[in-house]
Amino acid sequence: MNVVTAPAPSRTWPMALRVTLALGFRATCYAVMLWMALLAEARPAPRLPDLVLAHVPYVPWVDRWNYALWTLAYLPVALLLLKEDASRFCRYTVASGVLALLRGLCILATGLGPVNGADVNAGMDAASRMRAFFQLVSPVDVLGANTPHTYLTKDLFFSGHTATTFLLLLYVWRFQGLRAVMLMGHVLVVASVFLSHLHYTIDVIGAYAITFTVFSLFEGNPRALLAGEPVPDGGVSRARAS
């Protein structure tokens, strides 16, 4: 039986260009996701009961700093992946862009109310949405002014903190040193999600399911990867004949 393989990315393009295009794609997807999340902010939505959060204390300082923790857990490992395997970094970056688009669509489709506090953004007008968008795409405003806590109260299903760090963990799994660092960072980020009451439990569970699905579609054979077997660098691994 002939085995069909997915086409490998072009190797004639300089790696710097491939990295730049991948990062540009991801940034565009992230911006689109933010816009969809802000559209969802304008709709009134109900709060859900959550059995897990009912037994997890809310820690204000964790809530205040969880975006900084996410950045520290995520960015250094992503840069080390770029240094270790630039081609894999490009695939990871494109996969994370697709994940962001899926997250935006899920946020629009679900309409969950804020985990904490009142639904303050219900009825957000177009001018406020545009102002919020430009503040949310600014790293200075996100980390300095903490704008996500103001404008993103209903970007819930699924958890971006969980999804992004889990996807990076899967992509660095074959590198033992990076795996250990990212696993620790991922656990801390997920713990911060619960301690800050940033997401419902279903948002975290859904993030794992959707992220692993995206990773599987891009890499093709996650079982071999997690078992430590070599996977072709071209991306999707060969399908096995039954």
C-alpha atoms as one frame of an Amber mdcrd trajectory, in Angstrom:
protein
   0.000   0.000   0.000   1.302   3.431  -0.891   1.841   5.724   2.052   0.673
   9.295   1.698   2.709  12.006   3.342   1.844  15.612   3.961   3.909  18.083
   1.927   6.903  19.382   3.828   7.409  23.131   4.132   9.555  24.709   1.461
  13.234  24.525   2.371  14.285  26.984  -0.321  13.181  29.988   1.733  15.731
  31.399   4.179  15.002  30.348   7.732  14.833  33.971   8.890  12.030  34.598
   6.393  10.168  31.474   7.458  10.376  32.531  11.105   9.219  36.060  10.255
   6.248  34.801   8.238   5.267  32.356  10.997   5.422  35.098  13.628   3.430
  37.439  11.380   0.760  34.779  10.906   0.540  34.200  14.617   0.317  37.910
  15.416  -2.486  38.321  12.877  -4.406  35.368  14.306  -3.977  36.745  17.815
  -5.348  40.132  16.756  -8.369  38.470  15.113  -8.945  36.432  18.272  -8.869
  39.571  20.400 -11.433  41.263  18.167 -13.760  38.268  18.434 -13.298  38.255
  22.215 -14.219  41.943  22.384 -17.359  41.271  20.340 -18.292  38.659  22.941
 -17.609  41.139  25.765 -20.510  43.299  24.559 -23.077  40.513  25.027 -24.682
  39.921  28.432 -23.847  36.420  29.641 -24.657  34.295  32.708 -22.198  33.136
  35.340 -21.837  29.361  35.669 -21.646  27.262  38.824 -18.247  25.590  39.210
 -17.674  22.793  41.712 -13.868  23.118  41.611 -13.684  26.904  41.980 -16.123
  26.696  44.869 -13.346  24.958  46.821 -10.349  26.930  45.509  -9.540  30.185
  47.338  -9.281  33.383  45.329  -5.795  34.933  45.723  -5.753  38.594  44.617
  -1.991  38.910  44.078  -1.992  35.832  41.842  -4.813  37.398  39.859  -2.808
  40.610  39.505   0.355  38.909  38.274  -0.880  35.869  36.349  -0.230  37.458
  32.938   3.354  38.250  33.968   3.767  34.654  35.176   2.412  33.365  31.867
   4.930  35.504  29.968   7.855  34.321  32.106   6.840  30.679  31.771   6.246
  30.899  28.048   8.526  33.367  26.261  12.006  32.121  27.318  11.185  28.515
  26.398   9.768  29.587  23.030  13.000  31.470  22.267  15.068  28.446  23.307
  12.988  26.269  20.974  13.788  28.712  18.161  17.490  28.338  18.940  17.282
  24.552  19.245  15.121  23.787  16.196  13.976  26.728  14.071  11.895  24.583
  11.736   9.982  23.097  14.652   9.550  26.585  16.094   7.916  27.684  12.825
   5.462  24.787  12.928   4.707  25.516  16.568   4.135  29.207  15.824   1.714
  28.494  12.988  -0.098  25.920  15.148  -0.455  28.472  17.930  -1.941  30.926
  15.432  -4.537  28.374  14.394  -5.214  27.677  18.072  -5.834  31.390  18.650
  -8.372  31.502  15.809 -10.172  28.472  17.221 -10.234  30.109  20.631 -11.784
  33.273  19.230 -14.490  31.264  17.480 -15.216  29.285  20.657 -15.484  32.488
  22.709 -18.017  33.880  20.240 -19.968  30.624  20.205 -20.209  30.031  23.967
 -20.993  33.351  25.683 -20.021  32.568  29.272 -20.345  35.234  31.953 -17.446
  36.527  34.103 -16.101  34.143  36.708 -15.617  37.035  39.140 -17.500  40.296
  39.493 -20.259  41.947  37.503 -20.709  41.803  33.734 -19.234  45.279  33.346
 -18.560  45.143  29.599 -22.053  44.162  28.490 -23.220  46.720  25.949 -19.693
  47.838  24.997 -19.986  50.250  22.051 -17.826  50.348  18.923 -15.622  53.204
  20.124 -14.861  51.439  23.412 -14.162  48.208  21.537 -11.641  49.921  19.246
  -9.920  51.623  22.185  -9.743  48.333  24.072  -8.364  46.522  21.027  -5.412
  48.867  20.614  -4.621  48.684  24.308  -4.758  44.879  24.265  -2.310  44.576
  21.365   0.175  46.782  23.233   2.567  44.758  25.439   3.128  47.866  27.568
  -0.588  48.199  28.355  -1.107  44.462  28.838   1.689  44.031  31.379   1.914
  47.580  32.744  -1.693  48.775  32.884  -3.066  45.210  33.194  -5.703  45.906
  30.524  -6.831  42.258  30.159  -8.450  42.451  33.596 -10.463  45.441  32.407
 -11.500  44.472  28.902 -11.323  40.662  28.861 -13.773  39.293  31.401 -15.599
  36.813  29.152 -12.808  35.347  26.969 -13.360  32.073  28.752 -13.809  28.962
  26.645 -11.201  27.853  26.239  -8.336  28.928  28.523  -5.580  30.661  26.570
  -3.115  30.400  29.467  -3.580  26.630  29.532  -3.648  26.140  25.769  -0.565
  28.163  24.878   1.678  26.685  27.550   0.439  23.138  26.893   1.068  23.486
  23.160   4.601  24.700  23.801   5.145  21.825  26.231   4.144  19.346  23.533
   6.483  20.934  21.002   9.488  20.894  23.347   8.735  17.437  24.745  11.526
  15.783  22.755  14.107  18.135  24.326  14.599  16.837  27.852  15.877  20.060
  29.420  13.232  22.272  27.851  10.568  19.708  28.723  11.360  19.888  32.435
  11.376  23.692  32.491   8.182  24.016  30.456   6.366  21.350  32.453   7.083
  23.249  35.657   6.018  26.529  34.042   2.835  25.001  32.677   1.855  23.605
  36.083   2.427  27.000  37.696   0.390  28.783  35.032  -2.548  26.392  35.365
  -2.383  26.727  39.148  -2.495  30.514  38.735  -5.558  30.189  36.510  -7.437
  28.454  39.314  -6.095  30.598  42.172  -6.993  33.796  40.318 -10.403  32.387
  39.296  -9.493  33.435  35.761 -11.410  30.600  34.075 -14.066  28.027  34.762
 -12.854  24.458  35.144 -14.479  23.499  31.832 -12.322  26.144  30.115  -9.184
  24.378  31.305 -10.428  20.904  30.376 -11.480  22.130  26.942  -8.099  23.776
  26.407  -6.305  20.444  26.829  -8.617  18.626  24.418  -8.524  21.270  21.680
  -4.786  21.919  21.984  -3.887  18.243  21.736  -6.125  17.938  18.692  -4.370
  20.850  16.965  -0.967  19.419  17.858  -1.972  16.026  16.475  -3.164  17.556
  13.208   0.120  19.405  12.768   2.517  16.704  13.944   0.544  13.621  12.937
   1.889  11.067  15.397   1.827  12.370  18.985   2.026   8.866  20.439   5.419
   8.330  18.821   6.574  11.756  19.951   5.549  11.231  23.573   7.169   7.780
  23.540  10.457   9.338  22.458  10.475   7.902  18.946  11.887  10.085  16.159
   9.312  11.986  14.124  10.120  13.338  10.631  11.045  17.018  10.737   8.698
  17.900   7.902   5.753  18.118  10.240   3.056  15.483   9.795   4.531  12.029
  10.211   3.898   9.122   7.906   0.615   7.301   8.210   1.027   3.625   8.984
  -0.697   1.027   6.874  -2.953  -1.227   8.851
